[in-house]
Amino acid sequence: AQTVTQSQPEMSVQEAETVTLSCTYDTSESDYYLFWYKQPPSRQMILVIRQEAYKQQNATENRFSVNFQKAAKSFSLKISDSQLGDAAMYFCAYGGLNYGGSQGNLIFGKGTKLSVKP
Amino acid sequence: GAGVSQSPSNKVTEKGKDVELRCDPISGHTALYWYRQRLGQGLEFLIYFQGNSAPDKSGLPSDRFSAERTGESVSTLTIQRTQQEDSAVYLCASSLQTGAEAEAFFGQGTRLTVV
């Protein structure tokens, strides 16, 4: 069974600085997706960035980028130029591919609470 | 609709009562998922629908939990004889198809409090 581990329950960053959130996972599959979701107090899960394991190039979305290390099963999120609006819970998630027989449900880590200091 | 809609937003119920939680997915999305999020925890997968069928119900915590989907649209999650341990946020997500290739879109959840 797949598992996702986030070892940092809380992190703090100064506004305009850079912060990295860690995530490790375990799977026996060779291809899959990894995700970072943001959950503000509104509770709605917002997709921040996604990475297909088949692709070696690290995904980037504006100020958000990932460091995907497939062999180490590591998937960290880097937030550059942190803004007050980045404060939220961040969840790392794993998803199997449909052709592999996966129903597509995501497996989540326990989350990292990010605080941004002005 | 424009997004996934869940109702009610908040629900307080007495222990032992039954509750129904509703999810309206994005139109045309065949896959629908229910998750439970206990306070300070990640999301725990409960059940998914492909169309109106739920092929795997093993994620449901107990036989007090059931779910259905009709018209490949609205889904309801029913919890019978609620217990305090059922207190959590229940999140629904939908996607065009099963498999992580298709992006899942989440609703804002229903916060259930059992007193």
Short mmCIF file of C-alpha atoms in Angstrom, two decimals, chain A residues 32-33 35 37 39 41-47 50 52 89 91 94-100 102-111, chain B residues 4 8-10 31 33 35 37 40-45 48 56 89 91 97-111:
data_model
loop_
_atom_site.label_atom_id
_atom_site.label_comp_id
_atom_site.label_asym_id
_atom_site.label_seq_id
_atom_site.Cartn_x
_atom_site.Cartn_y
_atom_site.Cartn_z
CA TYR A 32 2.06 7.85 -10.66
CA TYR A 33 1.26 11.46 -9.82
CA PHE A 35 0.52 16.63 -5.69
CA TYR A 37 -2.54 20.94 -2.11
CA GLN A 39 -5.97 24.21 2.43
CA PRO A 41 -9.26 28.18 6.66
CA SER A 42 -12.08 28.04 4.11
CA ARG A 43 -11.37 24.26 4.05
CA GLN A 44 -11.37 24.00 0.26
CA MET A 45 -8.42 22.02 -1.09
CA ILE A 46 -6.62 24.00 -3.77
CA LEU A 47 -4.20 22.29 -6.13
CA ARG A 50 1.40 18.36 -9.66
CA GLU A 52 3.99 12.98 -13.03
CA MET A 89 -2.10 23.89 5.63
CA PHE A 91 -0.80 18.56 2.01
CA TYR A 94 -0.06 10.50 -4.09
CA GLY A 95 -2.32 9.33 -6.90
CA GLY A 96 -2.21 6.15 -8.96
CA LEU A 97 -2.86 6.08 -12.69
CA ASN A 98 -6.07 4.78 -14.19
CA TYR A 99 -4.33 2.31 -16.48
CA GLY A 100 -2.70 0.80 -13.43
CA SER A 102 -6.27 2.84 -9.65
CA GLN A 103 -9.64 4.33 -8.93
CA GLY A 104 -7.87 7.63 -8.58
CA ASN A 105 -8.38 8.36 -4.92
CA LEU A 106 -5.57 10.41 -3.48
CA ILE A 107 -3.48 9.34 -0.49
CA PHE A 108 -2.63 12.30 1.70
CA GLY A 109 0.04 13.09 4.23
CA LYS A 110 -0.93 14.65 7.56
CA GLY A 111 -0.06 18.14 6.43
CA VAL B 4 -18.15 21.20 -6.42
CA PRO B 8 -24.79 21.81 4.59
CA SER B 9 -21.63 23.77 5.29
CA ASN B 10 -21.90 22.98 8.98
CA ALA B 31 -15.76 10.16 -10.81
CA TYR B 33 -14.85 10.85 -4.07
CA TYR B 35 -12.96 11.93 2.21
CA GLN B 37 -10.69 14.93 7.66
CA GLY B 40 -5.45 18.34 12.57
CA GLN B 41 -5.23 15.31 10.29
CA GLY B 42 -4.89 14.60 6.60
CA LEU B 43 -7.69 13.38 4.40
CA GLU B 44 -8.89 9.81 4.84
CA PHE B 45 -10.43 8.21 1.75
CA TYR B 48 -15.56 6.64 -4.70
CA ASP B 56 -15.11 -0.46 -3.49
CA VAL B 89 -14.96 17.65 8.03
CA LEU B 91 -14.92 16.57 1.80
CA GLN B 97 -12.59 10.16 -14.86
CA THR B 98 -10.89 7.88 -12.36
CA GLY B 99 -7.12 7.84 -12.13
CA ALA B 100 -4.88 10.63 -10.93
CA GLU B 101 -4.36 11.79 -14.53
CA ALA B 102 -7.65 13.63 -14.18
CA GLU B 103 -7.50 16.56 -11.79
CA ALA B 104 -9.76 16.27 -8.77
CA PHE B 105 -11.72 19.35 -7.74
CA PHE B 106 -12.78 19.65 -4.11
CA GLY B 107 -15.78 21.18 -2.42
CA GLN B 108 -15.54 23.21 0.75
CA GLY B 109 -16.67 20.34 2.89
CA THR B 110 -19.27 19.80 5.59
CA ARG B 111 -18.12 20.23 9.16
#
